C-alpha cells in the first residue's frame, strides 16, 4: 500500500501548466498556481491513510492518548447516547437564535469547571476558535504580541482584528518577548497609560516543534513590564489538552496560572479523539449528521459575552449538535475519572525511550555530526521527563521527503513537513507518539530512521550510490516514469 500511495503522490507533483494550453483561462490560471507547489514537490493531496487503511504503525495522528484507537472513547460515547435517547441530533439553528439547549450549556459548565475557568463556549474547530478570539476580543487601540510560530489560524484571526499594532517575538525567547513588549509600550501611549491592552498570543505546545511555551516566565515578565495589569494572555492549548497537566487539564493548570490567563483554547479532535477520526463514522452510522464541533474557548463571563456578540465564526454558524457535544463530554469524563492518567505516563515513558535509543545509536551520532539530521527537543530529557508527545526529526531541505519515503516502506506512518507550513530551511519529519505504541515498535522505528541516516551519511561522504538519491526515494521517483515500482 505504501508503494501505491507514494506513487500516486509523486505523480501528482508533475507540472500540469504546460499541458493546459487548450484549457480555459480559469483552469489554466489555477494549474499554473498549483505548479508553483509542484515544483517544490509541495502540492497537498488527499491520500490514503497508511495506518488506518493499511498495516503501518501510527506515528503521525493526533490520537495521543489512543482513546480512538483503543475503542475506549467509543464505549463511553455509546453510553452517553443511551443516557439521553430523546435528544434530537441537531439544533438546526445558530445559538443566538433558537439553537441553544440545556445539554450544551451543561457540558460547557462541566468543561469550564474541569479547567478551573469561569465559562466555556463551544466552537466549530480550533481554527474557528483562533479566528473568533483574535478577530473579536482585541479592541481598537489594543496591541497583539504573538510568538512567531503561532498557528496559521491565529494569523488569520489577527488580520481580521480591529487592532493595527501586531508585533511578533522570536519563538519561545523570553528576552525577545521583553524587548517586543517594551517596544509596544513606547510606541503606544494609550497602552502605556493603562487605557488599552496588549493581547499576548502563545501556544502551550507548538505543533510543528513539539516544544513547550515558557509561560510562567512570560507571565512574570509581562507583570514586571506592565504592572497596571493591561497585558492579557491568550493560550492555545490544542496540543497540550489531555497530555499535559493533572488529568490532562493543560499547561495553564499544570503551572497553576489560571487566574493569570484571560483566555484559553482546548480542542477535542486531537488527544481527546472526540471529533475527526473514528467518532464521525459512528455518528453517520447512527443516522446523525455532524458539523464536527471540536473546540472550546475558556474565559470570564465578559469574554464569553464578547465572543457571542462579536465573533462571526460563532454568530453565523449552526450550534453544535447533541452527538458532537456528547462525544466531547465522553472524552472529558474519561479524563475526570482518571482513566487517561496511565496513558499520559505511557507517552512520557515512550518518548524518553525513543530519545535515549536515538542518542545512543552510532549511525545516528555520525549522521548528526554531519548535519544530516537532529532531534528538535528544547529540554534535557535525561534530567526531566518529556512533556510533549511531538518529536520532530530535523533534516536537510528535501531530505524530509526521503526519510518519510523510507519510513513508509518500512511500514511506519510519519509525514514530512516543509515550507509553507514551517519556515524555509527547517525541513523535518514530524513524529507523534501515542499511549498504545510499544517499545518494540519504537525499536523498529529507531532502526528504520538510523538505517536511513547511515545511508545518507555514506552518500554524502561519497561511499554510497553515485546518484545521491537513497533507495526509497529512487523507488518513489521511478513512479514518475513507470507504473511499476522497482523491487
PDB file of N, CA, C and O in Angstrom, residues 231-300:
ATOM      1  N   UNK A 231      -1.753  43.686  30.370  1.00  0.00           N
ATOM      2  CA  UNK A 231      -1.233  42.637  29.495  1.00  0.00           C
ATOM      3  C   UNK A 231      -2.037  41.376  29.770  1.00  0.00           C
ATOM      4  O   UNK A 231      -2.074  40.884  30.901  1.00  0.00           O
ATOM      5  N   UNK A 232      -2.719  40.857  28.747  1.00  0.00           N
ATOM      6  CA  UNK A 232      -3.612  39.711  28.917  1.00  0.00           C
ATOM      7  C   UNK A 232      -3.187  38.578  27.988  1.00  0.00           C
ATOM      8  O   UNK A 232      -2.931  38.791  26.801  1.00  0.00           O
ATOM      9  N   UNK A 233      -3.138  37.365  28.539  1.00  0.00           N
ATOM     10  CA  UNK A 233      -2.655  36.214  27.775  1.00  0.00           C
ATOM     11  C   UNK A 233      -3.791  35.411  27.159  1.00  0.00           C
ATOM     12  O   UNK A 233      -4.834  35.186  27.789  1.00  0.00           O
ATOM     13  N   UNK A 234      -3.557  34.978  25.924  1.00  0.00           N
ATOM     14  CA  UNK A 234      -4.416  34.012  25.245  1.00  0.00           C
ATOM     15  C   UNK A 234      -3.553  32.798  24.914  1.00  0.00           C
ATOM     16  O   UNK A 234      -2.586  32.905  24.158  1.00  0.00           O
ATOM     17  N   UNK A 235      -3.868  31.646  25.504  1.00  0.00           N
ATOM     18  CA  UNK A 235      -3.059  30.437  25.361  1.00  0.00           C
ATOM     19  C   UNK A 235      -3.832  29.379  24.580  1.00  0.00           C
ATOM     20  O   UNK A 235      -4.920  28.953  24.996  1.00  0.00           O
ATOM     21  N   UNK A 236      -3.271  28.967  23.460  1.00  0.00           N
ATOM     22  CA  UNK A 236      -3.828  27.888  22.641  1.00  0.00           C
ATOM     23  C   UNK A 236      -3.294  26.568  23.195  1.00  0.00           C
ATOM     24  O   UNK A 236      -2.118  26.260  23.076  1.00  0.00           O
ATOM     25  N   UNK A 237      -4.193  25.787  23.798  1.00  0.00           N
ATOM     26  CA  UNK A 237      -3.801  24.520  24.435  1.00  0.00           C
ATOM     27  C   UNK A 237      -4.165  23.305  23.572  1.00  0.00           C
ATOM     28  O   UNK A 237      -4.298  22.193  24.084  1.00  0.00           O
ATOM     29  N   UNK A 238      -4.291  23.514  22.268  1.00  0.00           N
ATOM     30  CA  UNK A 238      -4.738  22.425  21.400  1.00  0.00           C
ATOM     31  C   UNK A 238      -3.902  21.161  21.559  1.00  0.00           C
ATOM     32  O   UNK A 238      -4.448  20.048  21.619  1.00  0.00           O
ATOM     33  N   UNK A 239      -2.584  21.303  21.630  1.00  0.00           N
ATOM     34  CA  UNK A 239      -1.710  20.121  21.668  1.00  0.00           C
ATOM     35  C   UNK A 239      -1.256  19.755  23.079  1.00  0.00           C
ATOM     36  O   UNK A 239      -0.469  18.822  23.246  1.00  0.00           O
ATOM     37  N   UNK A 240      -1.740  20.463  24.082  1.00  0.00           N
ATOM     38  CA  UNK A 240      -1.449  20.088  25.467  1.00  0.00           C
ATOM     39  C   UNK A 240      -2.655  19.434  26.129  1.00  0.00           C
ATOM     40  O   UNK A 240      -2.503  18.726  27.131  1.00  0.00           O
ATOM     41  N   UNK A 241      -3.837  19.644  25.569  1.00  0.00           N
ATOM     42  CA  UNK A 241      -5.050  19.059  26.139  1.00  0.00           C
ATOM     43  C   UNK A 241      -4.923  17.536  26.209  1.00  0.00           C
ATOM     44  O   UNK A 241      -4.603  16.874  25.225  1.00  0.00           O
ATOM     45  N   UNK A 242      -5.169  16.981  27.382  1.00  0.00           N
ATOM     46  CA  UNK A 242      -5.114  15.536  27.561  1.00  0.00           C
ATOM     47  C   UNK A 242      -3.729  14.996  27.829  1.00  0.00           C
ATOM     48  O   UNK A 242      -3.586  13.909  28.390  1.00  0.00           O
ATOM     49  N   UNK A 243      -2.684  15.731  27.431  1.00  0.00           N
ATOM     50  CA  UNK A 243      -1.316  15.232  27.520  1.00  0.00           C
ATOM     51  C   UNK A 243      -0.558  15.860  28.681  1.00  0.00           C
ATOM     52  O   UNK A 243       0.227  15.202  29.359  1.00  0.00           O
ATOM     53  N   UNK A 244      -0.773  17.146  28.925  1.00  0.00           N
ATOM     54  CA  UNK A 244      -0.041  17.883  29.950  1.00  0.00           C
ATOM     55  C   UNK A 244      -0.987  18.283  31.072  1.00  0.00           C
ATOM     56  O   UNK A 244      -2.162  18.563  30.839  1.00  0.00           O
ATOM     57  N   UNK A 245      -0.456  18.334  32.283  1.00  0.00           N
ATOM     58  CA  UNK A 245      -1.237  18.809  33.420  1.00  0.00           C
ATOM     59  C   UNK A 245      -1.965  17.706  34.148  1.00  0.00           C
ATOM     60  O   UNK A 245      -2.093  16.580  33.653  1.00  0.00           O
ATOM     61  N   UNK A 246      -2.465  17.999  35.349  1.00  0.00           N
ATOM     62  CA  UNK A 246      -3.200  16.996  36.122  1.00  0.00           C
ATOM     63  C   UNK A 246      -4.423  16.515  35.374  1.00  0.00           C
ATOM     64  O   UNK A 246      -5.272  17.312  34.970  1.00  0.00           O
ATOM     65  N   UNK A 247      -4.495  15.218  35.128  1.00  0.00           N
ATOM     66  CA  UNK A 247      -5.590  14.591  34.377  1.00  0.00           C
ATOM     67  C   UNK A 247      -5.747  15.186  32.982  1.00  0.00           C
ATOM     68  O   UNK A 247      -6.824  15.135  32.399  1.00  0.00           O
ATOM     69  N   UNK A 248      -4.685  15.762  32.437  1.00  0.00           N
ATOM     70  CA  UNK A 248      -4.743  16.298  31.083  1.00  0.00           C
ATOM     71  C   UNK A 248      -5.380  17.665  30.973  1.00  0.00           C
ATOM     72  O   UNK A 248      -5.851  18.047  29.903  1.00  0.00           O
ATOM     73  N   UNK A 249      -5.358  18.446  32.055  1.00  0.00           N
ATOM     74  CA  UNK A 249      -6.026  19.754  32.058  1.00  0.00           C
ATOM     75  C   UNK A 249      -5.273  20.818  31.263  1.00  0.00           C
ATOM     76  O   UNK A 249      -5.802  21.884  31.010  1.00  0.00           O
ATOM     77  N   UNK A 250      -4.024  20.554  30.884  1.00  0.00           N
ATOM     78  CA  UNK A 250      -3.279  21.503  30.076  1.00  0.00           C
ATOM     79  C   UNK A 250      -2.180  22.209  30.841  1.00  0.00           C
ATOM     80  O   UNK A 250      -2.033  22.069  32.060  1.00  0.00           O
ATOM     81  N   UNK A 251      -1.405  23.000  30.104  1.00  0.00           N
ATOM     82  CA  UNK A 251      -0.243  23.673  30.676  1.00  0.00           C
ATOM     83  C   UNK A 251      -0.627  24.727  31.706  1.00  0.00           C
ATOM     84  O   UNK A 251       0.033  24.876  32.733  1.00  0.00           O
ATOM     85  N   UNK A 252      -1.684  25.465  31.435  1.00  0.00           N
ATOM     86  CA  UNK A 252      -2.104  26.528  32.361  1.00  0.00           C
ATOM     87  C   UNK A 252      -2.413  25.942  33.735  1.00  0.00           C
ATOM     88  O   UNK A 252      -1.980  26.470  34.769  1.00  0.00           O
ATOM     89  N   UNK A 253      -3.136  24.841  33.763  1.00  0.00           N
ATOM     90  CA  UNK A 253      -3.449  24.191  35.044  1.00  0.00           C
ATOM     91  C   UNK A 253      -2.220  23.519  35.640  1.00  0.00           C
ATOM     92  O   UNK A 253      -2.080  23.457  36.870  1.00  0.00           O
ATOM     93  N   UNK A 254      -1.320  23.018  34.810  1.00  0.00           N
ATOM     94  CA  UNK A 254      -0.078  22.426  35.304  1.00  0.00           C
ATOM     95  C   UNK A 254       0.726  23.459  36.085  1.00  0.00           C
ATOM     96  O   UNK A 254       1.295  23.153  37.139  1.00  0.00           O
ATOM     97  N   UNK A 255       0.756  24.692  35.583  1.00  0.00           N
ATOM     98  CA  UNK A 255       1.506  25.762  36.235  1.00  0.00           C
ATOM     99  C   UNK A 255       0.709  26.468  37.321  1.00  0.00           C
ATOM    100  O   UNK A 255       1.271  27.234  38.109  1.00  0.00           O
ATOM    101  N   UNK A 256      -0.601  26.229  37.361  1.00  0.00           N
ATOM    102  CA  UNK A 256      -1.451  26.896  38.347  1.00  0.00           C
ATOM    103  C   UNK A 256      -1.643  28.377  38.073  1.00  0.00           C
ATOM    104  O   UNK A 256      -1.775  29.176  39.006  1.00  0.00           O
ATOM    105  N   UNK A 257      -1.679  28.757  36.800  1.00  0.00           N
ATOM    106  CA  UNK A 257      -1.785  30.177  36.439  1.00  0.00           C
ATOM    107  C   UNK A 257      -3.139  30.496  35.804  1.00  0.00           C
ATOM    108  O   UNK A 257      -3.251  31.386  34.960  1.00  0.00           O
ATOM    109  N   UNK A 258      -4.170  29.777  36.229  1.00  0.00           N
ATOM    110  CA  UNK A 258      -5.494  30.001  35.655  1.00  0.00           C
ATOM    111  C   UNK A 258      -5.938  31.453  35.780  1.00  0.00           C
ATOM    112  O   UNK A 258      -6.590  31.988  34.875  1.00  0.00           O
ATOM    113  N   UNK A 259      -5.615  32.089  36.899  1.00  0.00           N
ATOM    114  CA  UNK A 259      -6.052  33.470  37.122  1.00  0.00           C
ATOM    115  C   UNK A 259      -5.198  34.476  36.348  1.00  0.00           C
ATOM    116  O   UNK A 259      -5.559  35.652  36.251  1.00  0.00           O
ATOM    117  N   UNK A 260      -4.071  34.014  35.806  1.00  0.00           N
ATOM    118  CA  UNK A 260      -3.161  34.900  35.082  1.00  0.00           C
ATOM    119  C   UNK A 260      -3.408  34.879  33.574  1.00  0.00           C
ATOM    120  O   UNK A 260      -2.789  35.652  32.841  1.00  0.00           O
ATOM    121  N   UNK A 261      -4.268  33.984  33.119  1.00  0.00           N
ATOM    122  CA  UNK A 261      -4.519  33.820  31.679  1.00  0.00           C
ATOM    123  C   UNK A 261      -5.971  34.171  31.390  1.00  0.00           C
ATOM    124  O   UNK A 261      -6.892  33.578  31.955  1.00  0.00           O
ATOM    125  N   UNK A 262      -6.168  35.120  30.489  1.00  0.00           N
ATOM    126  CA  UNK A 262      -7.525  35.626  30.226  1.00  0.00           C
ATOM    127  C   UNK A 262      -8.355  34.645  29.421  1.00  0.00           C
ATOM    128  O   UNK A 262      -9.546  34.457  29.683  1.00  0.00           O
ATOM    129  N   UNK A 263      -7.740  33.995  28.430  1.00  0.00           N
ATOM    130  CA  UNK A 263      -8.491  33.143  27.501  1.00  0.00           C
ATOM    131  C   UNK A 263      -7.652  31.911  27.186  1.00  0.00           C
ATOM    132  O   UNK A 263      -6.434  31.988  27.003  1.00  0.00           O
ATOM    133  N   UNK A 264      -8.325  30.760  27.119  1.00  0.00           N
ATOM    134  CA  UNK A 264      -7.677  29.521  26.724  1.00  0.00           C
ATOM    135  C   UNK A 264      -8.490  28.826  25.638  1.00  0.00           C
ATOM    136  O   UNK A 264      -9.707  28.954  25.584  1.00  0.00           O
ATOM    137  N   UNK A 265      -7.798  28.083  24.803  1.00  0.00           N
ATOM    138  CA  UNK A 265      -8.443  27.261  23.779  1.00  0.00           C
ATOM    139  C   UNK A 265      -8.072  25.806  24.008  1.00  0.00           C
ATOM    140  O   UNK A 265      -6.894  25.471  24.136  1.00  0.00           O
ATOM    141  N   UNK A 266      -9.088  24.939  24.065  1.00  0.00           N
ATOM    142  CA  UNK A 266      -8.865  23.497  24.138  1.00  0.00           C
ATOM    143  C   UNK A 266      -9.637  22.836  23.000  1.00  0.00           C
ATOM    144  O   UNK A 266     -10.793  23.192  22.749  1.00  0.00           O
ATOM    145  N   UNK A 267      -8.987  21.889  22.334  1.00  0.00           N
ATOM    146  CA  UNK A 267      -9.646  21.201  21.227  1.00  0.00           C
ATOM    147  C   UNK A 267      -9.986  19.763  21.606  1.00  0.00           C
ATOM    148  O   UNK A 267      -9.376  19.175  22.493  1.00  0.00           O
ATOM    149  N   UNK A 268     -10.956  19.202  20.896  1.00  0.00           N
ATOM    150  CA  UNK A 268     -11.420  17.839  21.168  1.00  0.00           C
ATOM    151  C   UNK A 268     -10.940  16.826  20.132  1.00  0.00           C
ATOM    152  O   UNK A 268     -11.084  15.632  20.321  1.00  0.00           O
ATOM    153  N   UNK A 269     -10.436  17.299  19.004  1.00  0.00           N
ATOM    154  CA  UNK A 269     -10.137  16.403  17.898  1.00  0.00           C
ATOM    155  C   UNK A 269      -8.713  15.893  17.860  1.00  0.00           C
ATOM    156  O   UNK A 269      -8.335  15.193  16.933  1.00  0.00           O
ATOM    157  N   UNK A 270      -7.901  16.227  18.858  1.00  0.00           N
ATOM    158  CA  UNK A 270      -6.514  15.752  18.871  1.00  0.00           C
ATOM    159  C   UNK A 270      -6.387  14.651  19.917  1.00  0.00           C
ATOM    160  O   UNK A 270      -6.865  13.556  19.693  1.00  0.00           O
ATOM    161  N   UNK A 271      -5.766  14.915  21.054  1.00  0.00           N
ATOM    162  CA  UNK A 271      -5.565  13.846  22.035  1.00  0.00           C
ATOM    163  C   UNK A 271      -6.885  13.264  22.538  1.00  0.00           C
ATOM    164  O   UNK A 271      -6.952  12.098  22.915  1.00  0.00           O
ATOM    165  N   UNK A 272      -7.940  14.075  22.538  1.00  0.00           N
ATOM    166  CA  UNK A 272      -9.230  13.591  23.057  1.00  0.00           C
ATOM    167  C   UNK A 272      -9.996  12.756  22.042  1.00  0.00           C
ATOM    168  O   UNK A 272     -10.960  12.079  22.401  1.00  0.00           O
ATOM    169  N   UNK A 273      -9.628  12.847  20.769  1.00  0.00           N
ATOM    170  CA  UNK A 273     -10.166  11.971  19.715  1.00  0.00           C
ATOM    171  C   UNK A 273     -11.679  12.006  19.589  1.00  0.00           C
ATOM    172  O   UNK A 273     -12.274  11.087  19.030  1.00  0.00           O
ATOM    173  N   UNK A 274     -12.318  13.063  20.095  1.00  0.00           N
ATOM    174  CA  UNK A 274     -13.781  13.051  20.079  1.00  0.00           C
ATOM    175  C   UNK A 274     -14.386  13.744  18.878  1.00  0.00           C
ATOM    176  O   UNK A 274     -15.586  13.878  18.777  1.00  0.00           O
ATOM    177  N   UNK A 275     -13.559  14.174  17.952  1.00  0.00           N
ATOM    178  CA  UNK A 275     -14.067  14.696  16.686  1.00  0.00           C
ATOM    179  C   UNK A 275     -12.981  14.490  15.664  1.00  0.00           C
ATOM    180  O   UNK A 275     -11.803  14.592  15.961  1.00  0.00           O
ATOM    181  N   UNK A 276     -13.366  14.193  14.446  1.00  0.00           N
ATOM    182  CA  UNK A 276     -12.390  13.718  13.482  1.00  0.00           C
ATOM    183  C   UNK A 276     -12.099  12.268  13.820  1.00  0.00           C
ATOM    184  O   UNK A 276     -12.419  11.770  14.888  1.00  0.00           O
ATOM    185  N   UNK A 277     -11.531  11.516  12.895  1.00  0.00           N
ATOM    186  CA  UNK A 277     -11.194  10.130  13.190  1.00  0.00           C
ATOM    187  C   UNK A 277     -12.403   9.234  13.278  1.00  0.00           C
ATOM    188  O   UNK A 277     -13.263   9.231  12.417  1.00  0.00           O
ATOM    189  N   UNK A 278     -12.536   8.499  14.370  1.00  0.00           N
ATOM    190  CA  UNK A 278     -13.487   7.397  14.413  1.00  0.00           C
ATOM    191  C   UNK A 278     -14.920   7.818  14.733  1.00  0.00           C
ATOM    192  O   UNK A 278     -15.863   7.240  14.226  1.00  0.00           O
ATOM    193  N   UNK A 279     -15.114   8.852  15.558  1.00  0.00           N
ATOM    194  CA  UNK A 279     -16.466   9.127  16.025  1.00  0.00           C
ATOM    195  C   UNK A 279     -17.403   9.681  14.962  1.00  0.00           C
ATOM    196  O   UNK A 279     -18.583   9.345  14.964  1.00  0.00           O
ATOM    197  N   UNK A 280     -16.976  10.514  14.006  1.00  0.00           N
ATOM    198  CA  UNK A 280     -17.903  10.899  12.961  1.00  0.00           C
ATOM    199  C   UNK A 280     -18.464   9.704  12.204  1.00  0.00           C
ATOM    200  O   UNK A 280     -19.599   9.728  11.742  1.00  0.00           O
ATOM    201  N   UNK A 281     -17.670   8.628  12.063  1.00  0.00           N
ATOM    202  CA  UNK A 281     -18.176   7.421  11.424  1.00  0.00           C
ATOM    203  C   UNK A 281     -19.311   6.836  12.253  1.00  0.00           C
ATOM    204  O   UNK A 281     -20.322   6.364  11.737  1.00  0.00           O
ATOM    205  N   UNK A 282     -19.149   6.874  13.585  1.00  0.00           N
ATOM    206  CA  UNK A 282     -20.205   6.388  14.473  1.00  0.00           C
ATOM    207  C   UNK A 282     -21.467   7.231  14.310  1.00  0.00           C
ATOM    208  O   UNK A 282     -22.580   6.718  14.221  1.00  0.00           O
ATOM    209  N   UNK A 283     -21.289   8.576  14.260  1.00  0.00           N
ATOM    210  CA  UNK A 283     -22.437   9.455  14.083  1.00  0.00           C
ATOM    211  C   UNK A 283     -23.223   9.070  12.836  1.00  0.00           C
ATOM    212  O   UNK A 283     -24.444   8.915  12.858  1.00  0.00           O
ATOM    213  N   UNK A 284     -22.512   8.947  11.715  1.00  0.00           N
ATOM    214  CA  UNK A 284     -23.175   8.695  10.446  1.00  0.00           C
ATOM    215  C   UNK A 284     -23.845   7.333  10.434  1.00  0.00           C
ATOM    216  O   UNK A 284     -24.936   7.170   9.877  1.00  0.00           O
ATOM    217  N   UNK A 285     -23.214   6.342  11.044  1.00  0.00           N
ATOM    218  CA  UNK A 285     -23.794   5.002  11.071  1.00  0.00           C
ATOM    219  C   UNK A 285     -25.082   4.972  11.880  1.00  0.00           C
ATOM    220  O   UNK A 285     -25.921   4.099  11.687  1.00  0.00           O
ATOM    221  N   UNK A 286     -25.260   5.946  12.783  1.00  0.00           N
ATOM    222  CA  UNK A 286     -26.465   6.006  13.597  1.00  0.00           C
ATOM    223  C   UNK A 286     -27.498   6.959  12.999  1.00  0.00           C
ATOM    224  O   UNK A 286     -28.514   7.248  13.614  1.00  0.00           O
ATOM    225  N   UNK A 287     -27.201   7.472  11.823  1.00  0.00           N
ATOM    226  CA  UNK A 287     -28.153   8.361  11.168  1.00  0.00           C
ATOM    227  C   UNK A 287     -28.010   9.809  11.562  1.00  0.00           C
ATOM    228  O   UNK A 287     -28.841  10.650  11.222  1.00  0.00           O
ATOM    229  N   UNK A 288     -26.948  10.165  12.296  1.00  0.00           N
ATOM    230  CA  UNK A 288     -26.730  11.545  12.714  1.00  0.00           C
ATOM    231  C   UNK A 288     -25.925  12.296  11.656  1.00  0.00           C
ATOM    232  O   UNK A 288     -25.029  11.738  11.026  1.00  0.00           O
ATOM    233  N   UNK A 289     -26.214  13.561  11.517  1.00  0.00           N
ATOM    234  CA  UNK A 289     -25.354  14.449  10.770  1.00  0.00           C
ATOM    235  C   UNK A 289     -24.507  15.201  11.795  1.00  0.00           C
ATOM    236  O   UNK A 289     -24.934  15.438  12.910  1.00  0.00           O
ATOM    237  N   UNK A 290     -23.307  15.573  11.404  1.00  0.00           N
ATOM    238  CA  UNK A 290     -22.444  16.268  12.350  1.00  0.00           C
ATOM    239  C   UNK A 290     -21.704  17.410  11.691  1.00  0.00           C
ATOM    240  O   UNK A 290     -21.225  17.280  10.571  1.00  0.00           O
ATOM    241  N   UNK A 291     -21.629  18.542  12.367  1.00  0.00           N
ATOM    242  CA  UNK A 291     -20.815  19.653  11.881  1.00  0.00           C
ATOM    243  C   UNK A 291     -19.430  19.610  12.522  1.00  0.00           C
ATOM    244  O   UNK A 291     -18.622  20.506  12.346  1.00  0.00           O
ATOM    245  N   UNK A 292     -19.155  18.534  13.273  1.00  0.00           N
ATOM    246  CA  UNK A 292     -17.840  18.273  13.851  1.00  0.00           C
ATOM    247  C   UNK A 292     -17.315  19.424  14.706  1.00  0.00           C
ATOM    248  O   UNK A 292     -16.183  19.867  14.559  1.00  0.00           O
ATOM    249  N   UNK A 293     -18.149  19.958  15.600  1.00  0.00           N
ATOM    250  CA  UNK A 293     -17.653  20.930  16.566  1.00  0.00           C
ATOM    251  C   UNK A 293     -16.577  20.263  17.409  1.00  0.00           C
ATOM    252  O   UNK A 293     -16.774  19.173  17.917  1.00  0.00           O
ATOM    253  N   UNK A 294     -15.445  20.906  17.573  1.00  0.00           N
ATOM    254  CA  UNK A 294     -14.365  20.217  18.264  1.00  0.00           C
ATOM    255  C   UNK A 294     -13.428  21.137  19.012  1.00  0.00           C
ATOM    256  O   UNK A 294     -12.225  20.897  19.076  1.00  0.00           O
ATOM    257  N   UNK A 295     -13.918  22.215  19.580  1.00  0.00           N
ATOM    258  CA  UNK A 295     -13.059  23.075  20.393  1.00  0.00           C
ATOM    259  C   UNK A 295     -13.917  23.862  21.367  1.00  0.00           C
ATOM    260  O   UNK A 295     -15.128  24.022  21.181  1.00  0.00           O
ATOM    261  N   UNK A 296     -13.261  24.372  22.410  1.00  0.00           N
ATOM    262  CA  UNK A 296     -13.950  25.177  23.403  1.00  0.00           C
ATOM    263  C   UNK A 296     -13.034  26.323  23.802  1.00  0.00           C
ATOM    264  O   UNK A 296     -11.815  26.165  23.886  1.00  0.00           O
ATOM    265  N   UNK A 297     -13.628  27.489  23.993  1.00  0.00           N
ATOM    266  CA  UNK A 297     -12.896  28.671  24.434  1.00  0.00           C
ATOM    267  C   UNK A 297     -13.246  28.926  25.886  1.00  0.00           C
ATOM    268  O   UNK A 297     -14.430  28.993  26.248  1.00  0.00           O
ATOM    269  N   UNK A 298     -12.231  29.069  26.746  1.00  0.00           N
ATOM    270  CA  UNK A 298     -12.432  29.313  28.171  1.00  0.00           C
ATOM    271  C   UNK A 298     -12.122  30.764  28.495  1.00  0.00           C
ATOM    272  O   UNK A 298     -11.174  31.339  27.964  1.00  0.00           O
ATOM    273  N   UNK A 299     -12.917  31.353  29.369  1.00  0.00           N
ATOM    274  CA  UNK A 299     -12.676  32.727  29.792  1.00  0.00           C
ATOM    275  C   UNK A 299     -13.718  33.180  30.795  1.00  0.00           C
ATOM    276  O   UNK A 299     -14.534  32.390  31.283  1.00  0.00           O
ATOM    277  N   UNK A 300     -13.709  34.464  31.081  1.00  0.00           N
ATOM    278  CA  UNK A 300     -14.687  35.023  32.011  1.00  0.00           C
ATOM    279  C   UNK A 300     -16.045  35.194  31.328  1.00  0.00           C
ATOM    280  O   UNK A 300     -16.173  35.016  30.113  1.00  0.00           O
TER     281      UNK A 300
END
